[in-house]
Short mmCIF file of C-alpha atoms and ligand atoms in Angstrom, two decimals:
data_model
loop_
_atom_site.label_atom_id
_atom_site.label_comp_id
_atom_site.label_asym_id
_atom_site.label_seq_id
_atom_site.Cartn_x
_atom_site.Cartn_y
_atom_site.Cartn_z
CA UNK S 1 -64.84 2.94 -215.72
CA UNK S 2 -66.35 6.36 -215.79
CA UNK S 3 -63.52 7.56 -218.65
CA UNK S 4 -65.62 9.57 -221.31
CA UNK S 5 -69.08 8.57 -219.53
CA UNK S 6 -71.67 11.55 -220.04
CA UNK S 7 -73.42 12.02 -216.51
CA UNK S 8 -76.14 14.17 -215.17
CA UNK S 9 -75.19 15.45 -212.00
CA UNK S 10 -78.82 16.68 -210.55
CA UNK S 11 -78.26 18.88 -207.36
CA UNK S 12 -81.46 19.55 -205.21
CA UNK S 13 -81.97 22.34 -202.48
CA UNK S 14 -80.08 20.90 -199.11
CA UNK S 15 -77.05 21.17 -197.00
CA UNK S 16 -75.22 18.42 -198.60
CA UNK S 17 -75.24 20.25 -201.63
CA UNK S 18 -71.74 21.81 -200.83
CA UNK S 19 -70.11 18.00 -201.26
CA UNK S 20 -71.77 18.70 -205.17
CA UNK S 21 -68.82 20.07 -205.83
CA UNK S 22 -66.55 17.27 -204.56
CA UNK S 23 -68.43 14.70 -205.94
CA UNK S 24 -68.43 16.44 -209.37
CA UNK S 25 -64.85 17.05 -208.53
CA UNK S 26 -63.98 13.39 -208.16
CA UNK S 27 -66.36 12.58 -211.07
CA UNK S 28 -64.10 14.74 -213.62
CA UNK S 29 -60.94 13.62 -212.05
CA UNK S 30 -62.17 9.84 -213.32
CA UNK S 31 -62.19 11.14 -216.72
CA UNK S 32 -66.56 11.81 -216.93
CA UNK S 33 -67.87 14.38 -218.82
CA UNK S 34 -70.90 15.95 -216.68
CA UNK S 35 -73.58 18.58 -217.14
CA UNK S 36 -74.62 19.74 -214.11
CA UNK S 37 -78.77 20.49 -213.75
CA UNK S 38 -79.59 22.36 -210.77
CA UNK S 39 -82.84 23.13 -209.13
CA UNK S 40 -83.71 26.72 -208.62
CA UNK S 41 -83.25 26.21 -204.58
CA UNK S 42 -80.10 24.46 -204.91
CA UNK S 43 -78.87 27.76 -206.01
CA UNK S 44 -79.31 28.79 -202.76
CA UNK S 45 -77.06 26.24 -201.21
CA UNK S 46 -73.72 26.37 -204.29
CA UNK S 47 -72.94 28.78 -206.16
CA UNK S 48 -73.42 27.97 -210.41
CA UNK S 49 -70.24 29.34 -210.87
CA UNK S 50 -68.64 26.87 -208.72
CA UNK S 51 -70.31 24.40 -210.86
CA UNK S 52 -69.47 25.54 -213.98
CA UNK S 53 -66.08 26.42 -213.31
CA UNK S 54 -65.34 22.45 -212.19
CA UNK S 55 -67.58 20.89 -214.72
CA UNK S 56 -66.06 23.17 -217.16
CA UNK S 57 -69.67 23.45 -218.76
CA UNK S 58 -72.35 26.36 -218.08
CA UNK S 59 -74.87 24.86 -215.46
CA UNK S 60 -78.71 24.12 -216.71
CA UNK S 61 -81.39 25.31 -214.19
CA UNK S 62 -84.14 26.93 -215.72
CA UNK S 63 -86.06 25.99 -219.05
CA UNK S 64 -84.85 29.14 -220.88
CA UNK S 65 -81.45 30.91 -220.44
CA UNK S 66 -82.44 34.57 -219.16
CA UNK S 67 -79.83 35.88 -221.30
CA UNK S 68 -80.52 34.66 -224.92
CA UNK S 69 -84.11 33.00 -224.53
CA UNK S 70 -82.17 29.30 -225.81
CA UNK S 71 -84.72 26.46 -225.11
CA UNK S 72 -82.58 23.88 -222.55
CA UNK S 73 -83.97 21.03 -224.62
CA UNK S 74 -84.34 17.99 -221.42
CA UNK S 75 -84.65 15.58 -224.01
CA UNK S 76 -81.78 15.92 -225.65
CA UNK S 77 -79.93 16.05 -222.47
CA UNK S 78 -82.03 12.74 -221.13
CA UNK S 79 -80.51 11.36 -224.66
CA UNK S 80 -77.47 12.77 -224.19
CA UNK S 81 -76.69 10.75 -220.24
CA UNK S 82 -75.22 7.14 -219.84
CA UNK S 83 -75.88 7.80 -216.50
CA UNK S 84 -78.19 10.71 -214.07
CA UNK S 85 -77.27 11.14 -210.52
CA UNK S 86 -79.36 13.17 -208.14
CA UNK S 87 -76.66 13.72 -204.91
CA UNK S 88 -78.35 15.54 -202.65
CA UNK S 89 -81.93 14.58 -203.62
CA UNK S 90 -84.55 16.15 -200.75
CA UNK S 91 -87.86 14.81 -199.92
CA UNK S 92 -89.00 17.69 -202.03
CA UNK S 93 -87.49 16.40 -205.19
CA UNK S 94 -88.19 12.94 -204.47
CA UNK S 95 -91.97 13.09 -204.13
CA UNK S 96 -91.68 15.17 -207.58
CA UNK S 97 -89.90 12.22 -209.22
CA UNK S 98 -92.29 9.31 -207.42
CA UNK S 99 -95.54 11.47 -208.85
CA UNK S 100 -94.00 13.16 -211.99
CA UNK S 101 -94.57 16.61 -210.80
CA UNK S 102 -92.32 18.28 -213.58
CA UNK S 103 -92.00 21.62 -212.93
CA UNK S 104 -88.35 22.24 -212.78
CA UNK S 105 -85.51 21.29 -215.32
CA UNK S 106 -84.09 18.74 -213.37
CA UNK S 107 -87.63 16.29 -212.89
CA UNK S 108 -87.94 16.93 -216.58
CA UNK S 109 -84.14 15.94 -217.77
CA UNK S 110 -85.18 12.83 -215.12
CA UNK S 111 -88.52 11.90 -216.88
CA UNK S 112 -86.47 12.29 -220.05
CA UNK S 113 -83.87 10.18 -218.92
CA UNK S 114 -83.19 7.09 -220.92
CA UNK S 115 -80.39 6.42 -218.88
CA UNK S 116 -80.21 4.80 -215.51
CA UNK S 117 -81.08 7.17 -212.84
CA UNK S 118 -79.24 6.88 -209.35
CA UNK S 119 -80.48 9.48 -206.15
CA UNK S 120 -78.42 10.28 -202.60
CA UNK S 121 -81.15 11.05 -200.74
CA UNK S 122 -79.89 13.67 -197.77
CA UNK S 123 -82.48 15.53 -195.08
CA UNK S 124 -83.07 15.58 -191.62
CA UNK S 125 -83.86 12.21 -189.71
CA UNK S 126 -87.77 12.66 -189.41
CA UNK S 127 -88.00 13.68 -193.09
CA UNK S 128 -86.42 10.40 -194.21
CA UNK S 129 -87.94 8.33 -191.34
CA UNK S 130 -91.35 9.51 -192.73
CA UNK S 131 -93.38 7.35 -194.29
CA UNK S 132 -94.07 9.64 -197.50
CA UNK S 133 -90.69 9.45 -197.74
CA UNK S 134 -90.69 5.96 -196.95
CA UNK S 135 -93.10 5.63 -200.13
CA UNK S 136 -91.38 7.71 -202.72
CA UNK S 137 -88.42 5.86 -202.22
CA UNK S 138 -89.63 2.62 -202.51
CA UNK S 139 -91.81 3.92 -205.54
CA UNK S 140 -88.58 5.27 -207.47
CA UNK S 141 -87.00 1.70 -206.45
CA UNK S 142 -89.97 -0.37 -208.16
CA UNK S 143 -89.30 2.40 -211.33
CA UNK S 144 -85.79 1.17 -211.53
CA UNK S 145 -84.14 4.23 -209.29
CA UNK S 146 -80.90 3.05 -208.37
CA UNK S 147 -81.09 4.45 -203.93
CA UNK S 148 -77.58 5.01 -202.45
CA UNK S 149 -78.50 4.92 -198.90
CA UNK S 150 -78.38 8.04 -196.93
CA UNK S 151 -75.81 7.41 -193.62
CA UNK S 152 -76.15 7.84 -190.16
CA UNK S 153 -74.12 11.03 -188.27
CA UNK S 154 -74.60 14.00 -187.26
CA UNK S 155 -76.81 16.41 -189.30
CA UNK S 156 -77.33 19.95 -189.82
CA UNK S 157 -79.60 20.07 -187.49
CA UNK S 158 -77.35 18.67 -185.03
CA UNK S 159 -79.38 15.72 -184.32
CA UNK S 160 -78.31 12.64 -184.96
CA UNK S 161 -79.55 10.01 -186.99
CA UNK S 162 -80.00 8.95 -190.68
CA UNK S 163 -80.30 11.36 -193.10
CA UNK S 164 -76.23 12.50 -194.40
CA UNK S 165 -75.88 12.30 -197.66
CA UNK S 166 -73.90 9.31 -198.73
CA UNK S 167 -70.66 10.88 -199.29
CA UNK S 168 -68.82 11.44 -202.82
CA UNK S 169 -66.44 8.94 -202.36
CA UNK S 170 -69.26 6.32 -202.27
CA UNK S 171 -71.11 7.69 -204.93
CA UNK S 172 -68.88 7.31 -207.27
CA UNK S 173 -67.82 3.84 -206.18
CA UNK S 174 -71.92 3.49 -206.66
CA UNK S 175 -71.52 4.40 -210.66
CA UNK S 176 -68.14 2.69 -211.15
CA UNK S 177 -69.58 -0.18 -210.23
CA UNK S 178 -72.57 -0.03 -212.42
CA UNK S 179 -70.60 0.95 -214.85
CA UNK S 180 -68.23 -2.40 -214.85
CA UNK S 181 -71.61 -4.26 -214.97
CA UNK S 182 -72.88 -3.17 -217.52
CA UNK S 183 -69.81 -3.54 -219.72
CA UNK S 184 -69.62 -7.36 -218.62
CA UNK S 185 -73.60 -7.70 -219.23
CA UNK S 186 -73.85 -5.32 -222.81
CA UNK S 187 -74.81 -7.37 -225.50
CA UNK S 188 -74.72 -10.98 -223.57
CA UNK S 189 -77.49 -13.11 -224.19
CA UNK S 190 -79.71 -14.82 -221.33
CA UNK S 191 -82.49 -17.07 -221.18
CA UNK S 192 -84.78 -17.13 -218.59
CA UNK S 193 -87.45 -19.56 -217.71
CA UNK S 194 -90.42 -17.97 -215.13
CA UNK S 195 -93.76 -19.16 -213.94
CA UNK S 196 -95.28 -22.70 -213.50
CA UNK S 197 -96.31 -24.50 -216.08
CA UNK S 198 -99.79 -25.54 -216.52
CA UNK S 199 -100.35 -29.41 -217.62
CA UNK S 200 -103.85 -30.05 -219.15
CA UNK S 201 -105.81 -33.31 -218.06
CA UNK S 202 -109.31 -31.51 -220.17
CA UNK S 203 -110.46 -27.97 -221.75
CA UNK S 204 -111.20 -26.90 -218.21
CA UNK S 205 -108.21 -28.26 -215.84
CA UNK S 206 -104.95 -28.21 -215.68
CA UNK S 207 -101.99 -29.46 -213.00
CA UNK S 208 -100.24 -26.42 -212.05
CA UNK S 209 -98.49 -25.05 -209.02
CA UNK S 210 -98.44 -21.98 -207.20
CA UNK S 211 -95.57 -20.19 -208.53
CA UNK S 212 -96.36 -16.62 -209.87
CA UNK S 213 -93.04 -15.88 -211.87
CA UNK S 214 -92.09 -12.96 -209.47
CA UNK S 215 -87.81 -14.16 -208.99
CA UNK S 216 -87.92 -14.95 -212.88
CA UNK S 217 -89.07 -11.73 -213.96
CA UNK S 218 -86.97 -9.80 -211.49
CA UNK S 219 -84.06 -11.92 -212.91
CA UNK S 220 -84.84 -10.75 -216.40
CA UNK S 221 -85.09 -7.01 -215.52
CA UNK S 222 -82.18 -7.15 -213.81
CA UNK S 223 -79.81 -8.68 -216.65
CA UNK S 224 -82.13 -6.66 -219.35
CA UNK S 225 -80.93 -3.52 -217.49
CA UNK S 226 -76.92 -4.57 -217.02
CA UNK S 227 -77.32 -4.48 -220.88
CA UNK S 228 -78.09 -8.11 -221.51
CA UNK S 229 -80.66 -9.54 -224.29
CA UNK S 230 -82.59 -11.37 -222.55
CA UNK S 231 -85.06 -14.26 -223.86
CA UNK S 232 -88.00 -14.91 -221.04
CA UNK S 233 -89.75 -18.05 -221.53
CA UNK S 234 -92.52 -17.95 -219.16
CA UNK S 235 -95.52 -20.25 -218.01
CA UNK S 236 -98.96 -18.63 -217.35
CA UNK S 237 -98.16 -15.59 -215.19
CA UNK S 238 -100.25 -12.24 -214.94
CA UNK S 239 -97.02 -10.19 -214.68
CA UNK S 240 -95.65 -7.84 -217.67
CA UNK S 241 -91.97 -7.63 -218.69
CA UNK S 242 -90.82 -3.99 -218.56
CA UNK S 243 -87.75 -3.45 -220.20
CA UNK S 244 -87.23 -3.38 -224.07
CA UNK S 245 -84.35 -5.69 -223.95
CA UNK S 246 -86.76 -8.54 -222.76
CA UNK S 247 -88.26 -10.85 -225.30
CA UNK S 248 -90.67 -12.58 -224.02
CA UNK S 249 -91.67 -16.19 -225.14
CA UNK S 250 -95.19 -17.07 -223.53
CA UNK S 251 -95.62 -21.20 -223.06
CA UNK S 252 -98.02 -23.11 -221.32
CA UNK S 253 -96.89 -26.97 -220.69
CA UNK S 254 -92.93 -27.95 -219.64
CA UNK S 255 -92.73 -29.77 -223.39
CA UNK S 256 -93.48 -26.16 -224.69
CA UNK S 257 -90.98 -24.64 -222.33
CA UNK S 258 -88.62 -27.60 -222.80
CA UNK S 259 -88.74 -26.75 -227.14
CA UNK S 260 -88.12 -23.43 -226.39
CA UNK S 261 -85.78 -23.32 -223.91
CA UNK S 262 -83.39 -26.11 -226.13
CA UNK S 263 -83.70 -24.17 -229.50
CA UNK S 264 -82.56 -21.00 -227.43
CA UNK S 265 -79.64 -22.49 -225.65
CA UNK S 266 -76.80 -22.86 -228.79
CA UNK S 267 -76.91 -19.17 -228.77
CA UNK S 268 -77.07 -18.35 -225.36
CA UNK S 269 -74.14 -17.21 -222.69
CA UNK S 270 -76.15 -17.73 -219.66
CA UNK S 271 -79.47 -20.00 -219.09
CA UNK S 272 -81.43 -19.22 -215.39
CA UNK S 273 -83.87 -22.02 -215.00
CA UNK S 274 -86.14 -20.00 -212.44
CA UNK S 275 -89.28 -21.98 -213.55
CA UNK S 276 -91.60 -24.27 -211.65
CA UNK S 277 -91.77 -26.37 -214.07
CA UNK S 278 -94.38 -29.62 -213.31
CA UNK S 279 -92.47 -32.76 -213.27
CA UNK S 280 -95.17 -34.96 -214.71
CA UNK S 281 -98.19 -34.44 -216.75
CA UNK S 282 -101.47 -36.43 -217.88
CA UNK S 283 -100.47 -39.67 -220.37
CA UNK S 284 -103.87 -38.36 -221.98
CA UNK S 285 -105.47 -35.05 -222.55
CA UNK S 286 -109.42 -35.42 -222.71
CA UNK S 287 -110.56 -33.61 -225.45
CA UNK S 288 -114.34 -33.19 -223.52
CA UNK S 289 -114.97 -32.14 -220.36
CA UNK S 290 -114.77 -35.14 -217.95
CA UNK S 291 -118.02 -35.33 -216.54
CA UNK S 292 -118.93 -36.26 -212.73
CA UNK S 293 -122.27 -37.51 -212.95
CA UNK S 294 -122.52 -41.02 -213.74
CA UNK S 295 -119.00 -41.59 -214.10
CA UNK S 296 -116.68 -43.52 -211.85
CA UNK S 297 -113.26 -41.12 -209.71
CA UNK S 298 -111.38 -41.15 -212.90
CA UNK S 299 -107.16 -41.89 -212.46
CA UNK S 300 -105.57 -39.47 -214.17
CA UNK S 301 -102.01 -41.33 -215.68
CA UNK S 302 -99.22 -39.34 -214.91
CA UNK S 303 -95.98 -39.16 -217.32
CA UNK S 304 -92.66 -37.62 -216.94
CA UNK S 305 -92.15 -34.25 -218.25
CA UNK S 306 -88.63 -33.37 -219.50
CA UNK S 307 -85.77 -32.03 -217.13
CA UNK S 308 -85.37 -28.81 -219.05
CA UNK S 309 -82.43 -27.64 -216.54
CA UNK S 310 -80.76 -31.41 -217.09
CA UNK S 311 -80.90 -31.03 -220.94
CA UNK S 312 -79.24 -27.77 -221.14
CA UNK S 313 -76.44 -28.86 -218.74
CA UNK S 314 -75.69 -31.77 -220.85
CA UNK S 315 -75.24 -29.87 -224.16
CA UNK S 316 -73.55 -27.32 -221.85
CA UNK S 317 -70.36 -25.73 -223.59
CA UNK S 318 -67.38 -24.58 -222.14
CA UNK S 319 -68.02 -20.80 -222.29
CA UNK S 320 -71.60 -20.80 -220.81
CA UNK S 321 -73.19 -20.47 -217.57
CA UNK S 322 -76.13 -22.32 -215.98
CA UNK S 323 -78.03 -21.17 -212.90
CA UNK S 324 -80.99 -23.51 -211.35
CA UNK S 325 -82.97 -22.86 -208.45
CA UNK S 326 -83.80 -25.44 -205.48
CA UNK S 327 -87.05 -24.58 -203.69
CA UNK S 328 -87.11 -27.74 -200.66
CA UNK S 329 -88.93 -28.37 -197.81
CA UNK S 330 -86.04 -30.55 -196.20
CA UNK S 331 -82.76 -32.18 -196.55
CA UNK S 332 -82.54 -28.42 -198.14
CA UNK S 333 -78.40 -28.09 -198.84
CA UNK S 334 -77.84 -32.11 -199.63
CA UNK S 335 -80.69 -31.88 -202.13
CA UNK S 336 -79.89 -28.29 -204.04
CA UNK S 337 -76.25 -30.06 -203.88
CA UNK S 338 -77.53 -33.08 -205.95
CA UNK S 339 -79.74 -31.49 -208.07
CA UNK S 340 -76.72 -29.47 -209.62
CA UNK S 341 -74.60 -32.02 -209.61
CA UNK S 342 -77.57 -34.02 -211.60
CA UNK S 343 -78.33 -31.21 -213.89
CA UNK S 344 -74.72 -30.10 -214.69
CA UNK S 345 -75.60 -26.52 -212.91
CA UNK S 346 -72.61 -24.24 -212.40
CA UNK S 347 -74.52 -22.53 -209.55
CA UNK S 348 -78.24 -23.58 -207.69
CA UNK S 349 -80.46 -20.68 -206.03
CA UNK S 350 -81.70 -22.56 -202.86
CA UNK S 351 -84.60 -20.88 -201.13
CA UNK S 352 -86.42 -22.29 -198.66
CA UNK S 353 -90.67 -23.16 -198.37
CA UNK S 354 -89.83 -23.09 -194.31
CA UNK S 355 -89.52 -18.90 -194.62
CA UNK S 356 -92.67 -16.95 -194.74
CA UNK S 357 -91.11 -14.12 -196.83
CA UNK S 358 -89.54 -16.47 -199.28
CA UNK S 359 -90.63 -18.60 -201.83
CA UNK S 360 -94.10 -18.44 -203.79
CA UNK S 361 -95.96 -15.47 -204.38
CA UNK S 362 -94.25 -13.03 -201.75
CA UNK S 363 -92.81 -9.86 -202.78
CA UNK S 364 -88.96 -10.81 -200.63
CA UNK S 365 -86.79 -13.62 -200.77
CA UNK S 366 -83.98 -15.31 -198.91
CA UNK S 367 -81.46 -17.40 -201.46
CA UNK S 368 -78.62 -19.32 -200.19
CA UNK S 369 -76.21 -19.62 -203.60
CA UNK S 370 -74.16 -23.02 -204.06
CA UNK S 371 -71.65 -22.98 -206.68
CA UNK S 372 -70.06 -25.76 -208.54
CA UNK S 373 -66.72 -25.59 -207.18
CA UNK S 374 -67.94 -25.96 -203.55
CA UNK S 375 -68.09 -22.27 -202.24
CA UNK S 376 -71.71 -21.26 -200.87
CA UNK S 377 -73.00 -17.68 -200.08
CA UNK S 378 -75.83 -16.66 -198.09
CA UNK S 379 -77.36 -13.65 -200.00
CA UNK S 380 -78.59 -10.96 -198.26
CA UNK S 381 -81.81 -10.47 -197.58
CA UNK S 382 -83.89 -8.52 -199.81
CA UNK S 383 -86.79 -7.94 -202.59
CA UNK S 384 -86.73 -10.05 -205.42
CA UNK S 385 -84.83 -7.17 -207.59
CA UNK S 386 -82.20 -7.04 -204.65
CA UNK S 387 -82.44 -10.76 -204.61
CA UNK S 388 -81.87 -10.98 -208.17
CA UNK S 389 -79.06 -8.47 -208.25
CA UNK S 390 -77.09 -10.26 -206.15
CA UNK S 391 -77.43 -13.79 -208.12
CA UNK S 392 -75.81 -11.92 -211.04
CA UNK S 393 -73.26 -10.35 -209.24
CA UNK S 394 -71.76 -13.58 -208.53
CA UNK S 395 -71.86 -14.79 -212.06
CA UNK S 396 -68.85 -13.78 -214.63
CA UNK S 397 -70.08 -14.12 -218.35
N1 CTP U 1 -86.31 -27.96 -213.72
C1 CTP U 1 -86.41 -28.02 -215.09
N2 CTP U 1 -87.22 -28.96 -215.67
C2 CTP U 1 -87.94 -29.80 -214.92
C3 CTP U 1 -87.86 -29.72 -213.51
C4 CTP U 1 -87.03 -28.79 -212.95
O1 CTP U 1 -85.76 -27.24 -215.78
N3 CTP U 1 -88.73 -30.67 -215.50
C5 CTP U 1 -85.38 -26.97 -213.13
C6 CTP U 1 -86.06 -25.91 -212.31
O2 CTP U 1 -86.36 -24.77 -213.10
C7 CTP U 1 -84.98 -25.61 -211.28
C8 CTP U 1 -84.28 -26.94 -211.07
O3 CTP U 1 -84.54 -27.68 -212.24
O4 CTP U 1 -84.01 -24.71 -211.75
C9 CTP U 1 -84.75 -27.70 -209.88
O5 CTP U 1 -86.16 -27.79 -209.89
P1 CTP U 1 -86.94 -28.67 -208.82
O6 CTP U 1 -88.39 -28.70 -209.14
O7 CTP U 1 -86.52 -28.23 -207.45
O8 CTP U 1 -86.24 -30.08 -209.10
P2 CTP U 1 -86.73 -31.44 -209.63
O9 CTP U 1 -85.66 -31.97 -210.51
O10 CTP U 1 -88.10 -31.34 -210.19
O11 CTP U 1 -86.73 -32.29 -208.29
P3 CTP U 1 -87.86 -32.50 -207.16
O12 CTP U 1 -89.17 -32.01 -207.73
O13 CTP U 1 -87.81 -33.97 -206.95
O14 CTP U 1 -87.40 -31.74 -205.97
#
């Protein structure tokens, strides 16, 4: 997996930094070619020449080289990297990344980086129990920094707690298996629907639901950055897409979403039908205001929207996936069960109304996933990204 990969090894200022030079050791071994960016403390840790020597490739750590004035250019480098790894990364270097202080070569080559971006966080248990550390971390994590948890042991201190550096070994499992992602993902095509939809009755009022299109968009970054192109149709939501891969098609009603989602489908590998989507709306659409005053309760008519998920699965071909969600207040697994057998699902997300930090609107979510042929897996807990990640590692396009 990492055979001919160009990778950014960032080293930071901290104890770990001696198993650098394993990790970069293991990293050649696999066939990568890395440039090594140091930070000027890190020098005082490892040796450049021990660097250089193993990546077989003069170490970057200042802007200039002292010797013939040559500009390190940190954009051509950030260019340059399928993938940037920061093993150790201190608090010190962290906090630069999370708030874009740039004044060393390696925060530059990272705010350069086109690349994915991966940091080992290593220091002493208080440091990384702190909650500016805390903070950072979870910042880099909602910029699409890739954490490989620091471990628990014994640490250079000689306290004990967490704070080791994860160690190379793990690391580099960490990249090979991004790596075999994003091969399987490059190039696929997805289509994603997110958000309610809205139903009008009149210019002023609509039948909606509370859905905010937080799992939908997390799918879509998540398959945008494994490489996929990915097609978001999306009800009324306030949230952006981020990643370039993302095309976003903004709809309002589930006829809208239905049109879009079936003219997308022929050409898609994968459909995730993430959306809310109302199941009925008005027989008529008012084209004035309905008006309380001297008017009788007016019935609103309901009709039948279109099962979006249902049509896809019928027209389903052989060599593509479909993913539907189940959000149930009871009978949870018998229904999610019969709503994929109905809809001609290959897998249903199940979450559950019954968990406060799961469903609408919340920032978490808990997912048990049902596939077709019968297995079921609990996912772990986690954010929606984490959520989402986990949803497409069990899917093979
Ligand atoms: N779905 C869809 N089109 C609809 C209704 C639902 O594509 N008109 C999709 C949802 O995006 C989801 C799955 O079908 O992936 C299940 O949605 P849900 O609302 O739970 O199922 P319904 O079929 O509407 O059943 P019910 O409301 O009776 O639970």
């Amino acid at each position: 997996m990492l055979k001919n990969k160009h990778i950014i090894l960032g080293i930071t200022g901290g104890i770990a930094a001696y198993k650098s030079a394993m990790l970069l050791r293991l990293l050649v071994k696999a066939g990568a070619e890395v440039q090594v960016v140091m930070t000027p403390s890190a020098k005082e840790f490892i040796t450049p020449v021990t660097l250089s020597a193993l990546s077989g490739k003069p170490v970057v750590s200042e802007f200039f080289s002292a010797n013939t004035g040559e500009w390190h250019s940190h954009v051509d480098l950030g260019l340059w990297a399928d993938a940037m790894v920061i093993a150790p990364a201190t608090a010190c270097t962290l906090a630069k990344m999370a708030t874009g202080v740039a004044d060393n070569m390696l925060v530059t080559t990272y705010l350069s980086a086109k690349a994915p971006v991966f940091v080992a966080p290593a220091m002493d248990l208080d440091m990384m129990a702190h909650p500016t550390t805390t903070r950072n971390l979870q910042t880099l994590q909602r910029d699409g920094v890739a954490i490989i948890e620091a471990e628990a042991g014994e640490l250079a201190s000689h306290l004990v707690g967490k704070g080791r550096m994860a160690e190379p070994e793990t690391i580099v499992a960490a990249l090979e298996s991004y790596f075999a992602k994003s091969e399987q993902w490059a190039g696929k095509d997805v289509l994603i629907t997110a958000g309610p939809t809205y139903e009008r009755i009149d210019p002023v009022r609509f039948i909606g639901n509370f859905s905010t299109g937080k799992m939908g968009y997390a799918l879509a970054e998540e398959a945008a950055k494994r490489g996929a192109n990915v097609m978001l149709v999306s009800g009324p939501v306030s949230l952006k897409a981020k990643h370039p891969n993302i095309t976003v098609v903004s709809v309002e009603s589930a006829r809208e979403m239905h049109d879009a989602c079936v003219q997308a489908w022929p050409a898609a590998d994968l459909a995730i039908m993430c959306a809310a989507v109302a199941d009925y709306a008005p027989a008529e659409y008012h084209h004035k205001k309905i008006k309380r005053e001297g008017h009788e309760v007016p019935v609103i008519e309901l009709v039948k929207n279109p099962d979006i998920a249902a049509a896809l699965g019928q027209s389903k071909r052989e060599d593509q996936v479909l993913v539907g969600f189940a959000l149930e207040t009871d009978n949870e697994q018998a229904n999610a069960l019969d709503k994929m057998r109905r809809k001609g699902l290959d897998f249903i997300a199940l979450n559950s109304l019954k968990d406060a930090d799961a469903g609408f609107g919340v920032d978490t979510n808990r997912v048990t996933l049902f596939a077709a042929d019968g297995t079921s897996t609990e996912l772990p807990f986690g954010t929606k990204a984490e959520v989402a990640s986990s949803i497409l590692n069990h899917i093979n396009l």
